[in-house]
Each structure stands twice: as C-alpha cells, then as structure tokens.
mmCIF file of C-alpha atoms in Angstrom:
data_model
loop_
_atom_site.group_PDB
_atom_site.id
_atom_site.type_symbol
_atom_site.label_atom_id
_atom_site.label_comp_id
_atom_site.label_asym_id
_atom_site.label_seq_id
_atom_site.Cartn_x
_atom_site.Cartn_y
_atom_site.Cartn_z
ATOM 1 C CA MET A 1135 0.235 0.337 -0.341
ATOM 2 C CA ARG A 1136 1.371 3.631 -0.329
ATOM 3 C CA SER A 1137 -1.405 6.482 0.470
ATOM 4 C CA SER A 1138 0.968 9.811 1.154
ATOM 5 C CA ASN A 1139 1.745 9.006 -2.744
ATOM 6 C CA LEU A 1140 -0.752 11.484 -3.313
ATOM 7 C CA PHE A 1141 -2.246 9.493 -6.836
ATOM 8 C CA PHE A 1142 -0.727 6.229 -6.494
ATOM 9 C CA ALA A 1143 -2.452 4.158 -7.694
ATOM 10 C CA PHE A 1144 -4.312 1.704 -5.501
ATOM 11 C CA LEU A 1145 -4.140 -2.065 -5.780
ATOM 12 C CA VAL A 1146 -4.702 -3.786 -3.013
ATOM 13 C CA MET A 1147 -5.202 -7.530 -3.382
ATOM 14 C CA THR A 1148 -3.986 -9.670 -0.542
ATOM 15 C CA LEU A 1149 -4.167 -10.790 3.267
ATOM 16 C CA VAL A 1150 -5.131 -8.737 6.446
ATOM 17 C CA SER A 1151 -7.699 -9.215 9.269
ATOM 18 C CA ALA A 1152 -8.910 -7.845 11.743
ATOM 19 C CA CYS A 1153 -12.386 -7.658 14.239
ATOM 20 C CA GLY A 1154 -15.838 -6.961 15.532
ATOM 21 C CA SER A 1155 -18.678 -8.284 18.047
ATOM 22 C CA GLY A 1156 -22.578 -9.093 18.129
ATOM 23 C CA GLY A 1157 -25.266 -7.067 18.861
ATOM 24 C CA GLY A 1158 -29.115 -6.651 18.736
ATOM 25 C CA THR A 1159 -31.059 -4.509 16.153
ATOM 26 C CA SER A 1160 -31.839 -0.746 14.989
ATOM 27 C CA SER A 1161 -33.444 0.742 12.693
ATOM 28 C CA THR A 1162 -30.958 1.881 9.373
ATOM 29 C CA THR A 1163 -31.988 5.574 8.106
ATOM 30 C CA SER A 1164 -29.911 7.037 5.006
ATOM 31 C CA THR A 1165 -30.219 9.786 2.721
ATOM 32 C CA THR A 1166 -28.525 10.155 -0.213
ATOM 33 C CA SER A 1167 -27.225 12.965 -2.269
ATOM 34 C CA THR A 1168 -25.360 13.723 -5.730
ATOM 35 C CA GLY A 1169 -23.324 17.009 -6.857
ATOM 36 C CA GLY A 1170 -20.167 18.764 -6.754
ATOM 37 C CA THR A 1171 -19.811 18.658 -2.604
ATOM 38 C CA ASP A 1172 -20.630 16.047 -0.642
ATOM 39 C CA THR A 1173 -22.680 13.055 -0.972
ATOM 40 C CA THR A 1174 -24.614 11.607 2.572
ATOM 41 C CA THR A 1175 -25.830 8.367 3.577
ATOM 42 C CA THR A 1176 -26.926 8.606 7.432
ATOM 43 C CA THR A 1177 -27.018 4.569 9.655
ATOM 44 C CA THR A 1178 -27.508 4.052 12.821
ATOM 45 C CA ALA A 1179 -27.924 0.615 13.281
ATOM 46 C CA SER A 1180 -25.580 -0.984 15.560
ATOM 47 C CA ASN A 1181 -25.072 -3.298 13.132
ATOM 48 C CA VAL A 1182 -23.835 -0.716 10.808
ATOM 49 C CA LEU A 1183 -20.547 1.443 10.328
ATOM 50 C CA THR A 1184 -20.455 4.392 8.713
ATOM 51 C CA VAL A 1185 -17.897 4.564 6.092
ATOM 52 C CA THR A 1186 -17.051 8.524 4.809
ATOM 53 C CA VAL A 1187 -14.800 8.025 1.235
ATOM 54 C CA ASN A 1188 -12.560 11.221 1.461
ATOM 55 C CA GLY A 1189 -14.756 12.628 4.757
ATOM 56 C CA SER A 1190 -14.391 13.101 8.017
ATOM 57 C CA LEU A 1191 -13.625 9.640 9.164
ATOM 58 C CA CYS A 1192 -9.892 10.463 6.621
ATOM 59 C CA SER A 1193 -7.292 12.439 8.031
ATOM 60 C CA SER A 1194 -6.144 15.409 6.350
ATOM 61 C CA SER A 1195 -2.098 14.514 7.717
ATOM 62 C CA THR A 1196 -2.668 11.616 5.986
ATOM 63 C CA SER A 1197 -4.759 11.655 3.174
ATOM 64 C CA SER A 1198 -3.762 14.791 1.485
ATOM 65 C CA SER A 1199 -5.333 14.621 -2.418
ATOM 66 C CA TYR A 1200 -5.388 10.824 -2.138
ATOM 67 C CA PRO A 1201 -8.122 10.467 -3.620
ATOM 68 C CA ASN A 1202 -11.169 7.884 -3.537
ATOM 69 C CA LYS A 1203 -10.404 6.796 0.123
ATOM 70 C CA PRO A 1204 -12.687 4.509 2.509
ATOM 71 C CA CYS A 1205 -12.327 5.047 6.216
ATOM 72 C CA VAL A 1206 -13.892 3.458 8.746
ATOM 73 C CA SER A 1207 -13.593 4.111 12.816
ATOM 74 C CA VAL A 1208 -12.554 0.566 15.134
ATOM 75 C CA THR A 1209 -12.666 0.073 18.593
ATOM 76 C CA ILE A 1210 -9.858 -0.827 20.800
ATOM 77 C CA CYS A 1211 -9.991 -2.371 24.179
ATOM 78 C CA SER A 1212 -7.442 -3.435 25.969
ATOM 79 C CA PRO A 1213 -7.832 -7.401 26.832
ATOM 80 C CA GLY A 1214 -10.088 -7.748 29.657
ATOM 81 C CA THR A 1215 -11.039 -4.323 30.160
ATOM 82 C CA SER A 1216 -12.697 -1.703 29.279
ATOM 83 C CA THR A 1217 -10.380 0.949 28.910
ATOM 84 C CA CYS A 1218 -10.933 1.574 25.225
ATOM 85 C CA GLN A 1219 -9.773 3.751 22.368
ATOM 86 C CA THR A 1220 -11.625 4.589 19.248
ATOM 87 C CA VAL A 1221 -9.654 4.877 16.327
ATOM 88 C CA ASN A 1222 -10.298 6.984 12.986
ATOM 89 C CA ASP A 1223 -8.432 7.026 9.694
ATOM 90 C CA ILE A 1224 -8.912 3.189 9.048
ATOM 91 C CA LEU A 1225 -8.849 1.998 5.381
ATOM 92 C CA LEU A 1226 -11.394 -0.250 4.633
ATOM 93 C CA ASP A 1227 -10.039 -2.731 2.426
ATOM 94 C CA THR A 1228 -12.191 -6.021 0.664
ATOM 95 C CA GLY A 1229 -9.260 -7.269 -0.614
ATOM 96 C CA SER A 1230 -7.592 -8.197 3.003
ATOM 97 C CA TYR A 1231 -8.329 -10.070 5.602
ATOM 98 C CA GLY A 1232 -7.729 -8.679 9.559
ATOM 99 C CA LEU A 1233 -7.734 -5.313 10.752
ATOM 100 C CA ARG A 1234 -3.781 -3.689 11.256
ATOM 101 C CA ILE A 1235 -2.951 -0.673 13.639
ATOM 102 C CA PHE A 1236 -0.456 1.585 13.833
ATOM 103 C CA ASN A 1237 1.310 1.497 17.308
ATOM 104 C CA THR A 1238 1.454 5.440 17.225
ATOM 105 C CA ALA A 1239 -1.833 5.627 16.416
ATOM 106 C CA LEU A 1240 -2.952 3.583 19.828
ATOM 107 C CA THR A 1241 -1.939 5.691 22.618
ATOM 108 C CA GLY A 1242 -4.510 5.239 25.362
ATOM 109 C CA VAL A 1243 -4.686 0.608 24.767
ATOM 110 C CA THR A 1244 -2.152 -1.748 26.212
ATOM 111 C CA LEU A 1245 -1.952 -4.875 24.334
ATOM 112 C CA THR A 1246 -0.965 -8.002 24.968
ATOM 113 C CA GLN A 1247 2.100 -9.615 22.535
ATOM 114 C CA VAL A 1248 1.140 -13.317 21.067
ATOM 115 C CA ALA A 1249 3.922 -15.779 21.824
ATOM 116 C CA SER A 1250 5.258 -17.505 18.745
ATOM 117 C CA ASP A 1251 6.054 -21.011 18.449
ATOM 118 C CA GLY A 1252 9.491 -21.134 18.957
ATOM 119 C CA GLY A 1253 8.937 -18.985 21.916
ATOM 120 C CA GLY A 1254 9.958 -15.572 20.732
ATOM 121 C CA SER A 1255 7.325 -12.153 20.120
ATOM 122 C CA LEU A 1256 5.213 -13.308 16.524
ATOM 123 C CA ALA A 1257 4.938 -10.137 14.056
ATOM 124 C CA GLU A 1258 4.110 -10.166 10.507
ATOM 125 C CA CYS A 1259 5.310 -8.866 7.330
ATOM 126 C CA VAL A 1260 2.099 -7.537 4.858
ATOM 127 C CA GLN A 1261 3.201 -7.165 1.571
ATOM 128 C CA PHE A 1262 0.567 -5.746 -0.715
ATOM 129 C CA GLY A 1263 -0.564 -5.727 -4.517
ATOM 130 C CA ASP A 1264 0.731 -2.212 -4.937
ATOM 131 C CA GLY A 1265 3.756 -3.930 -2.992
ATOM 132 C CA SER A 1266 4.253 -1.907 -0.403
ATOM 133 C CA GLN A 1267 4.602 -3.631 3.011
ATOM 134 C CA LEU A 1268 3.626 -3.728 6.458
ATOM 135 C CA TRP A 1269 6.247 -4.828 9.461
ATOM 136 C CA GLY A 1270 4.933 -5.312 13.226
ATOM 137 C CA PRO A 1271 3.967 -7.888 15.751
ATOM 138 C CA VAL A 1272 0.450 -9.383 15.648
ATOM 139 C CA MET A 1273 -0.698 -8.743 20.009
ATOM 140 C CA THR A 1274 -4.155 -9.682 21.199
ATOM 141 C CA ALA A 1275 -6.947 -6.565 21.633
ATOM 142 C CA ASP A 1276 -10.831 -6.417 22.582
ATOM 143 C CA VAL A 1277 -12.477 -5.119 19.454
ATOM 144 C CA VAL A 1278 -15.534 -2.972 18.671
ATOM 145 C CA LEU A 1279 -16.552 -2.863 15.318
ATOM 146 C CA GLY A 1280 -19.928 0.065 15.019
ATOM 147 C CA GLY A 1281 -22.793 -1.071 17.793
ATOM 148 C CA GLU A 1282 -21.602 -4.536 18.586
ATOM 149 C CA ASP A 1283 -19.878 -5.830 21.431
ATOM 150 C CA ALA A 1284 -16.258 -6.484 21.582
ATOM 151 C CA VAL A 1285 -14.210 -9.607 20.572
ATOM 152 C CA GLN A 1286 -10.631 -10.809 21.413
ATOM 153 C CA MET A 1287 -8.303 -11.421 18.602
ATOM 154 C CA PRO A 1288 -4.885 -11.524 17.143
ATOM 155 C CA ILE A 1289 -4.749 -8.528 15.195
ATOM 156 C CA GLN A 1290 -0.889 -6.699 14.182
ATOM 157 C CA VAL A 1291 0.345 -3.317 15.440
ATOM 158 C CA ILE A 1292 2.374 -2.238 11.909
ATOM 159 C CA ASN A 1293 5.396 -1.157 13.795
ATOM 160 C CA SER A 1294 8.486 -0.695 11.963
ATOM 161 C CA GLY A 1295 11.394 -0.704 14.278
ATOM 162 C CA PHE A 1296 10.341 -4.075 16.102
ATOM 163 C CA GLY A 1297 13.354 -6.679 16.440
ATOM 164 C CA THR A 1298 14.672 -6.325 12.606
ATOM 165 C CA LEU A 1299 13.096 -6.588 9.867
ATOM 166 C CA PRO A 1300 13.068 -9.588 7.764
ATOM 167 C CA ALA A 1301 14.286 -8.695 3.371
ATOM 168 C CA THR A 1302 11.014 -9.068 2.815
ATOM 169 C CA CYS A 1303 9.906 -6.280 4.429
ATOM 170 C CA SER A 1304 13.079 -4.400 4.076
ATOM 171 C CA SER A 1305 10.450 -1.173 2.256
ATOM 172 C CA ALA A 1306 7.808 -1.233 5.190
ATOM 173 C CA ASP A 1307 6.184 1.903 5.432
ATOM 174 C CA ALA A 1308 7.554 3.805 9.272
ATOM 175 C CA SER A 1309 4.147 6.004 9.859
ATOM 176 C CA PRO A 1310 0.382 6.529 8.716
ATOM 177 C CA SER A 1311 1.675 9.805 6.687
ATOM 178 C CA ALA A 1312 3.965 7.605 4.632
ATOM 179 C CA ALA A 1313 1.233 4.440 4.394
ATOM 180 C CA GLY A 1314 -1.548 7.066 4.065
ATOM 181 C CA PHE A 1315 -4.352 5.749 7.255
ATOM 182 C CA ASN A 1316 -4.079 4.445 10.521
ATOM 183 C CA GLY A 1317 -4.644 1.038 9.722
ATOM 184 C CA ILE A 1318 -6.930 -1.300 7.192
ATOM 185 C CA LEU A 1319 -9.914 -3.133 8.217
ATOM 186 C CA GLY A 1320 -9.528 -5.909 5.760
ATOM 187 C CA VAL A 1321 -12.904 -7.286 5.203
ATOM 188 C CA GLY A 1322 -12.639 -9.809 2.159
ATOM 189 C CA LEU A 1323 -14.054 -13.429 1.246
ATOM 190 C CA PHE A 1324 -11.892 -15.700 3.717
ATOM 191 C CA ALA A 1325 -11.521 -15.588 7.324
ATOM 192 C CA GLU A 1326 -7.881 -15.613 7.034
ATOM 193 C CA ASP A 1327 -5.208 -13.589 6.564
ATOM 194 C CA CYS A 1328 -2.671 -16.759 5.316
ATOM 195 C CA GLY A 1329 -4.735 -20.422 6.803
ATOM 196 C CA THR A 1330 -2.979 -23.505 6.656
ATOM 197 C CA ASP A 1331 0.037 -22.602 4.181
ATOM 198 C CA CYS A 1332 1.236 -21.134 7.288
ATOM 199 C CA ARG A 1333 0.905 -22.707 9.612
ATOM 200 C CA ASP A 1334 2.113 -25.814 8.072
ATOM 201 C CA TYR A 1335 4.895 -23.634 6.309
ATOM 202 C CA ALA A 1336 7.370 -21.511 7.808
ATOM 203 C CA ASP A 1337 9.029 -20.607 5.258
ATOM 204 C CA ASN A 1338 5.825 -19.115 4.397
ATOM 205 C CA ARG A 1339 7.497 -15.421 3.956
ATOM 206 C CA GLN A 1340 4.978 -13.586 5.888
ATOM 207 C CA TYR A 1341 4.699 -14.298 9.859
ATOM 208 C CA TYR A 1342 8.454 -14.766 11.438
ATOM 209 C CA SER A 1343 8.886 -14.558 15.190
ATOM 210 C CA VAL A 1344 10.797 -11.404 16.833
ATOM 211 C CA SER A 1345 13.800 -12.315 19.792
ATOM 212 C CA GLY A 1346 15.374 -9.292 20.440
ATOM 213 C CA THR A 1347 17.273 -8.387 17.542
ATOM 214 C CA SER A 1348 17.241 -12.255 15.757
ATOM 215 C CA THR A 1349 13.972 -11.766 12.632
ATOM 216 C CA VAL A 1350 13.270 -15.562 11.777
ATOM 217 C CA ALA A 1351 10.908 -17.537 9.411
ATOM 218 C CA SER A 1352 7.827 -19.494 12.052
ATOM 219 C CA VAL A 1353 4.992 -20.819 11.124
ATOM 220 C CA ALA A 1354 1.866 -19.246 12.922
ATOM 221 C CA PRO A 1355 -1.185 -21.219 14.051
ATOM 222 C CA LEU A 1356 -4.860 -20.925 12.618
ATOM 223 C CA ALA A 1357 -5.844 -19.349 16.379
ATOM 224 C CA SER A 1358 -2.496 -17.435 16.536
ATOM 225 C CA GLN A 1359 -2.827 -15.462 12.518
ATOM 226 C CA VAL A 1360 -4.468 -12.489 12.095
ATOM 227 C CA ILE A 1361 -7.921 -12.673 10.899
ATOM 228 C CA ASN A 1362 -10.960 -11.363 9.366
ATOM 229 C CA PRO A 1363 -12.635 -9.843 12.054
ATOM 230 C CA VAL A 1364 -16.220 -10.070 10.420
ATOM 231 C CA ALA A 1365 -15.866 -13.498 10.624
ATOM 232 C CA ALA A 1366 -14.794 -13.972 14.877
ATOM 233 C CA LEU A 1367 -18.251 -12.270 15.563
ATOM 234 C CA PRO A 1368 -20.964 -14.360 16.947
ATOM 235 C CA VAL A 1369 -23.261 -12.969 14.635
ATOM 236 C CA ASP A 1370 -23.969 -10.870 11.785
ATOM 237 C CA ASN A 1371 -20.714 -13.499 10.667
ATOM 238 C CA ASN A 1372 -21.458 -14.290 7.130
ATOM 239 C CA GLY A 1373 -20.004 -11.260 5.767
ATOM 240 C CA VAL A 1374 -20.493 -6.979 4.356
ATOM 241 C CA ILE A 1375 -22.192 -5.094 2.667
ATOM 242 C CA VAL A 1376 -20.711 -2.062 1.457
ATOM 243 C CA THR A 1377 -22.659 0.873 0.196
ATOM 244 C CA LEU A 1378 -21.522 4.100 -1.387
ATOM 245 C CA PRO A 1379 -23.931 6.754 -2.860
ATOM 246 C CA THR A 1380 -23.636 7.765 -6.641
ATOM 247 C CA VAL A 1381 -21.032 10.553 -7.133
ATOM 248 C CA ALA A 1382 -21.218 12.155 -10.690
ATOM 249 C CA THR A 1383 -18.924 11.504 -12.918
ATOM 250 C CA ALA A 1384 -16.476 15.089 -12.364
ATOM 251 C CA GLY A 1385 -16.858 13.859 -9.376
ATOM 252 C CA ALA A 1386 -17.196 14.625 -5.609
ATOM 253 C CA THR A 1387 -14.576 16.450 -2.356
ATOM 254 C CA SER A 1388 -16.287 13.859 0.071
ATOM 255 C CA ALA A 1389 -18.666 11.129 0.396
ATOM 256 C CA THR A 1390 -20.367 9.257 3.147
ATOM 257 C CA GLY A 1391 -22.054 5.697 2.800
ATOM 258 C CA SER A 1392 -21.703 2.202 5.178
ATOM 259 C CA LEU A 1393 -20.444 -0.969 5.679
ATOM 260 C CA THR A 1394 -23.302 -3.550 7.206
ATOM 261 C CA LEU A 1395 -21.943 -6.549 8.857
ATOM 262 C CA GLY A 1396 -23.822 -9.566 8.157
ATOM 263 C CA ILE A 1397 -26.221 -10.424 5.118
ATOM 264 C CA GLY A 1398 -29.466 -11.808 5.634
ATOM 265 C CA THR A 1399 -28.838 -12.144 9.462
ATOM 266 C CA GLN A 1400 -31.332 -8.884 10.417
ATOM 267 C CA THR A 1401 -33.791 -7.018 9.382
ATOM 268 C CA ASN A 1402 -31.387 -4.438 7.701
ATOM 269 C CA ASN A 1403 -29.276 -6.432 5.685
ATOM 270 C CA VAL A 1404 -31.916 -8.749 3.435
ATOM 271 C CA PRO A 1405 -30.696 -9.262 0.299
ATOM 272 C CA SER A 1406 -33.056 -7.842 -2.688
ATOM 273 C CA SER A 1407 -32.601 -8.395 -6.770
ATOM 274 C CA VAL A 1408 -28.344 -9.097 -6.368
ATOM 275 C CA THR A 1409 -26.963 -11.988 -8.339
ATOM 276 C CA ALA A 1410 -24.064 -13.948 -6.894
ATOM 277 C CA TYR A 1411 -20.860 -14.139 -8.537
ATOM 278 C CA PRO A 1412 -19.301 -17.260 -6.808
ATOM 279 C CA SER A 1413 -15.512 -16.852 -6.608
ATOM 280 C CA ASP A 1414 -12.199 -19.235 -6.632
ATOM 281 C CA GLN A 1415 -10.006 -19.555 -3.720
ATOM 282 C CA TYR A 1416 -7.487 -16.556 -4.802
ATOM 283 C CA ALA A 1417 -10.769 -14.378 -4.061
ATOM 284 C CA GLU A 1418 -11.315 -13.663 -7.977
ATOM 285 C CA PHE A 1419 -13.683 -14.415 -10.425
ATOM 286 C CA LEU A 1420 -13.726 -13.704 -14.746
ATOM 287 C CA THR A 1421 -14.076 -10.854 -16.148
ATOM 288 C CA THR A 1422 -14.500 -10.376 -19.756
ATOM 289 C CA TYR A 1423 -13.627 -6.754 -21.140
ATOM 290 C CA ASN A 1424 -13.050 -6.291 -24.801
ATOM 291 C CA GLY A 1425 -13.205 -9.981 -25.974
ATOM 292 C CA THR A 1426 -10.361 -11.123 -23.168
ATOM 293 C CA SER A 1427 -11.024 -12.558 -19.895
ATOM 294 C CA TYR A 1428 -8.992 -11.791 -17.091
ATOM 295 C CA TYR A 1429 -9.230 -13.138 -13.308
ATOM 296 C CA GLY A 1430 -11.244 -10.357 -11.819
ATOM 297 C CA PHE A 1431 -12.081 -8.990 -7.475
ATOM 298 C CA LEU A 1432 -13.308 -6.280 -6.244
ATOM 299 C CA ASP A 1433 -11.913 -3.972 -4.215
ATOM 300 C CA THR A 1434 -12.757 -0.824 -1.868
ATOM 301 C CA GLY A 1435 -8.542 -0.675 -0.960
ATOM 302 C CA SER A 1436 -7.583 -0.081 -4.975
ATOM 303 C CA ASN A 1437 -8.385 4.073 -5.620
ATOM 304 C CA GLY A 1438 -8.905 3.142 -9.178
ATOM 305 C CA LEU A 1439 -9.604 0.746 -12.160
ATOM 306 C CA PHE A 1440 -7.096 -1.074 -12.929
ATOM 307 C CA PHE A 1441 -7.251 -3.366 -16.138
ATOM 308 C CA PRO A 1442 -5.456 -3.804 -19.406
ATOM 309 C CA SER A 1443 -5.435 -1.102 -21.437
ATOM 310 C CA THR A 1444 -6.761 -0.416 -25.681
ATOM 311 C CA SER A 1445 -6.195 2.098 -27.740
ATOM 312 C CA LEU A 1446 -8.943 4.369 -25.810
ATOM 313 C CA LEU A 1447 -7.562 4.574 -22.620
ATOM 314 C CA PRO A 1448 -4.185 6.155 -23.025
ATOM 315 C CA ALA A 1449 -2.057 6.426 -19.991
ATOM 316 C CA CYS A 1450 -1.367 9.971 -19.016
ATOM 317 C CA THR A 1451 1.952 11.444 -20.556
ATOM 318 C CA VAL A 1452 2.567 13.508 -17.179
ATOM 319 C CA PRO A 1453 5.098 12.773 -15.589
ATOM 320 C CA GLY A 1454 4.367 11.229 -12.372
ATOM 321 C CA TYR A 1455 0.735 10.154 -13.858
ATOM 322 C CA SER A 1456 1.900 7.079 -15.757
ATOM 323 C CA ASP A 1457 -0.654 4.761 -13.513
ATOM 324 C CA TRP A 1458 -3.711 7.065 -14.513
ATOM 325 C CA PHE A 1459 -5.607 6.757 -18.001
ATOM 326 C CA CYS A 1460 -5.794 10.253 -19.289
ATOM 327 C CA PRO A 1461 -7.953 9.802 -22.837
ATOM 328 C CA SER A 1462 -9.345 12.936 -24.112
ATOM 329 C CA THR A 1463 -12.662 12.284 -23.701
ATOM 330 C CA THR A 1464 -14.895 10.283 -20.924
ATOM 331 C CA GLN A 1465 -15.293 6.481 -22.532
ATOM 332 C CA SER A 1466 -18.220 5.139 -21.259
ATOM 333 C CA LEU A 1467 -17.669 0.952 -21.673
ATOM 334 C CA THR A 1468 -18.625 -2.477 -20.457
ATOM 335 C CA ALA A 1469 -17.585 -5.714 -18.990
ATOM 336 C CA VAL A 1470 -18.714 -8.719 -18.569
ATOM 337 C CA ASN A 1471 -18.604 -10.182 -15.184
ATOM 338 C CA ALA A 1472 -19.031 -14.059 -14.435
ATOM 339 C CA GLY A 1473 -18.374 -16.644 -11.787
ATOM 340 C CA TYR A 1474 -14.899 -18.628 -10.930
ATOM 341 C CA ALA A 1475 -17.157 -20.803 -12.437
ATOM 342 C CA GLY A 1476 -18.622 -18.938 -15.581
ATOM 343 C CA SER A 1477 -22.188 -18.534 -14.306
ATOM 344 C CA PRO A 1478 -24.197 -16.252 -13.595
ATOM 345 C CA SER A 1479 -22.782 -13.132 -15.611
ATOM 346 C CA GLY A 1480 -23.489 -10.058 -15.835
ATOM 347 C CA THR A 1481 -22.725 -7.246 -17.976
ATOM 348 C CA VAL A 1482 -20.954 -3.438 -15.696
ATOM 349 C CA ALA A 1483 -21.386 -0.620 -17.356
ATOM 350 C CA PHE A 1484 -18.863 2.421 -16.492
ATOM 351 C CA THR A 1485 -16.682 5.677 -17.483
ATOM 352 C CA ILE A 1486 -13.031 6.026 -17.710
ATOM 353 C CA GLY A 1487 -12.262 9.604 -17.419
ATOM 354 C CA ASN A 1488 -9.200 11.941 -17.642
ATOM 355 C CA ALA A 1489 -6.840 12.204 -14.402
ATOM 356 C CA ILE A 1490 -4.960 15.207 -15.077
ATOM 357 C CA THR A 1491 -8.641 16.863 -15.567
ATOM 358 C CA MET A 1492 -9.773 15.133 -12.266
ATOM 359 C CA PHE A 1493 -6.687 15.979 -9.842
ATOM 360 C CA ASN A 1494 -6.748 19.638 -11.043
ATOM 361 C CA THR A 1495 -10.626 19.449 -9.724
ATOM 362 C CA SER A 1496 -10.958 20.195 -5.824
ATOM 363 C CA ASN A 1497 -12.873 16.982 -6.146
ATOM 364 C CA ALA A 1498 -11.679 13.986 -4.390
ATOM 365 C CA VAL A 1499 -13.748 11.031 -5.224
ATOM 366 C CA PHE A 1500 -14.147 10.233 -8.509
ATOM 367 C CA PRO A 1501 -15.994 6.816 -10.386
ATOM 368 C CA ALA A 1502 -14.229 7.743 -13.556
ATOM 369 C CA LEU A 1503 -10.369 7.305 -12.108
ATOM 370 C CA GLY A 1504 -9.346 4.337 -13.551
ATOM 371 C CA GLY A 1505 -5.168 3.218 -14.618
ATOM 372 C CA PRO A 1506 -3.535 0.429 -16.570
ATOM 373 C CA MET A 1507 -2.805 -2.642 -15.238
ATOM 374 C CA SER A 1508 -1.773 -5.755 -16.980
ATOM 375 C CA GLY A 1509 -2.971 -9.579 -16.605
ATOM 376 C CA GLY A 1510 -6.529 -8.839 -14.384
ATOM 377 C CA PHE A 1511 -9.071 -6.645 -13.632
ATOM 378 C CA ASP A 1512 -9.158 -4.588 -10.689
ATOM 379 C CA TRP A 1513 -13.154 -3.530 -10.360
ATOM 380 C CA GLY A 1514 -11.527 -0.605 -7.399
ATOM 381 C CA LEU A 1515 -13.439 2.198 -4.988
ATOM 382 C CA PRO A 1516 -14.840 3.699 -8.440
ATOM 383 C CA PHE A 1517 -17.296 0.303 -8.773
ATOM 384 C CA PHE A 1518 -18.641 0.841 -5.173
ATOM 385 C CA LEU A 1519 -19.901 4.377 -6.393
ATOM 386 C CA GLY A 1520 -23.848 3.976 -6.456
ATOM 387 C CA ARG A 1521 -24.357 -0.082 -6.162
ATOM 388 C CA THR A 1522 -24.780 -1.685 -2.851
ATOM 389 C CA VAL A 1523 -22.037 -4.739 -3.193
ATOM 390 C CA TYR A 1524 -22.777 -7.664 -0.761
ATOM 391 C CA VAL A 1525 -18.683 -10.186 0.280
ATOM 392 C CA GLY A 1526 -19.918 -13.447 1.243
ATOM 393 C CA ILE A 1527 -17.137 -15.744 3.440
ATOM 394 C CA ASP A 1528 -15.662 -18.645 3.002
ATOM 395 C CA ASN A 1529 -17.812 -21.609 3.749
ATOM 396 C CA LYS A 1530 -20.284 -19.164 5.449
ATOM 397 C CA THR A 1531 -23.936 -19.272 4.502
ATOM 398 C CA SER A 1532 -26.421 -16.457 3.576
ATOM 399 C CA THR A 1533 -29.318 -16.201 1.329
ATOM 400 C CA LEU A 1534 -27.454 -15.694 -1.811
ATOM 401 C CA GLY A 1535 -24.749 -18.897 -1.446
ATOM 402 C CA THR A 1536 -22.677 -20.482 0.294
ATOM 403 C CA GLY A 1537 -19.409 -17.970 0.097
ATOM 404 C CA PRO A 1538 -16.509 -16.766 -1.429
ATOM 405 C CA TYR A 1539 -18.602 -14.991 -3.379
ATOM 406 C CA TRP A 1540 -19.029 -11.390 -4.890
ATOM 407 C CA ALA A 1541 -22.855 -9.989 -4.704
ATOM 408 C CA TYR A 1542 -24.187 -7.019 -6.175
#
C-alpha cells in the first residue's frame, strides 16, 4: 500500500484481517444526494459502520490529495478491560483480511503480545499488490465494530521498528503519513490472512518469530494468525455489505456510506434483487473485457479501476501520472462479470475519464478514475459508488449461497 504518494495507484489485493462483536438490531436511516460537493448516507444501526470516502473519518494529515479513500473507525480495548480507544482513518479494504493499526495510533490501550511457536514474539510482514509492505507484531486486542460487543482476537500492530525487519519487509511503511492511513480493516472473502500454509510451513514469507534483534521465519497456528474480524463475530459473521452513494462523473469532495455487518442476519441486511458471483480460492471471478477474459475482484482498497488498456485509453504522459488513464474524452465502456466457473454472468457499464483533469479540481471522489494493469481486472473503489455490494465470506451461508462470493 502507498498513501502519501498522492495519486499513486492503489492495488490492494492480498492478505489482512481484523475484529468485531455481536449485537442487536436497530433502525437504519439513509439519505443520499449527489453533486459537486458532499454526498451523504446516514446510518444508525448497531451492525452498521459509517464509511466516509475522503470525509470526516479520514485524517487530513494522511489523506492529503489521495483520492477515493474509504475510511471507517474501529474501537480497540485492552484485553478483558473497559479501557478502549476509538481510532479513525482506518482504510476499509475488501481486498484483504484483518485489522492492522500503527502503534503510534494506539496510545490509549495496552495490548498483549502473541507468542511465536519458537518462544519469541510473533510478527508479520504483509505485502500488498501495489508493492507496499507493513511490518509489526501480532498482538491480542478486544475489538469493537460499530455498536456490537467487543471480540478478542489477534491484530497486527504496525511498527517498522519492531525487532529486525526481514528482507521481505525491508521497505515497510514507517508511519501513518507514509502509508496514508492509521490502519486497515480487511473484510474480504476469507476468514484468515494466510491459513494452513502458514500453519504448516515456516518458510511462508509472512509470519516470523522475533527475539531481541533476531528475526526468523516461523509457522503460525491458525488461532494466532490475524483474521478477518467479521468472521470472528458471534452474529452477523457471514459477510458484509458496502453501500456508497452515486457520485457525478465530475466527482465530489467526499461521500458517506455504510458498512453493514452480516448478510440476511438482520432486518437491515436482507439481500434484494442482487446476483451472487462465486469466487475461487484467490477471491477472484471472471471479467471479460474487450473480448478477453481476465481474473477480476472487487476491492475498496484500490482507489481506481485498473485493467488492461486499449487504444481508447492511453496512460497519462505527464511525469508522475503514468499509473492513470488520460483519454481525451470520457469513455463509456462495458465488461461482463461472471462466477469463476463461468456463471452466472452480467454486463457492467463504467466510465473512464482523464485523471489529470480530475486531479486539477478540488474534488477527491472520482467514479471515472482508472489506470492500466496487465493480466487482471481490479474493480476498485469507483465500482462501489452508486452500488450495494455484498461480500460473502468463505464457508459462511446466507440466502445468496455459501461463500466465497461477490454479489451486487
């Protein structure tokens, strides 16, 4: 991940996890408007978290001009106590699994170090699709999502100064301003950020044992791994629903939506008129674009639509902006998404505009922002604007079927 690089392509599509808890229901109210300024949806239910895209939950010290950044807040408590701290500026990421927060943002709580299999301290290196890395110890915390009860689980406390950095994390982000956020809430299709591979093999390039200045590769029991916090909830644990308002093609300064916990578990999260697209073990389905089929995935942690370019979509030629498309006029395009085995399928319409033109406005939320990527189709944050997207966790069942699946 990369955040302080203002207009850097955000290709978040790997590992990560976080927390949550159970609770009752309450009413949900929403109002949506579109335009050149703010776009707002207000939610109040206990299983609902507010999401702001470049809004009040995003820190100006880390967001700067970084566009299409969805933020939530989470509450962290010292294990078994009522000593808690709410942390804003947490990137909502459907492309990873787990909760990760910088140590410098956790000033009001004391967490418990998770021991490694070899007797040292368990630590983790997470590498993301854009080449960024996060490093730090795995620690036990009580985590609160929305208005639900606290659940105890392992999280990663991001700290590049912990022990000795392994080679796989030699360029780990050192601060929230370097990363562009205080932390990440990974709520993707799987419950664990590594699973049996890290349980069974020490050479997994993800988990390590730290003793003093010694850092060595380590296995990590499933119970010690950083996990998707939604999957750990006693209720509302079969997935999440991301709802963001429509934003005009020219963009908006910010937008506000919601993250609803659970699918079909409460009166406020019952699916209606949506299609579920089963994914494979890599959280991918099929996207056919311009006559070619690619792997595809839905990722709020990517701040644009990234896919193989065509002659209609030249990359920007201004130095420093080659990660973005700069067509002379806004292009209306279509693709076909399908389950990983080829069905069901459905056509998706989208637009790609000139990134430089967008960046030269005062807006920060852009539904037509995209850039070139070879070999795959990353449906980033713009895909979610104006949609309600369902993220069905692996082996969890709802009326949409058994996960993993994407639905909208």
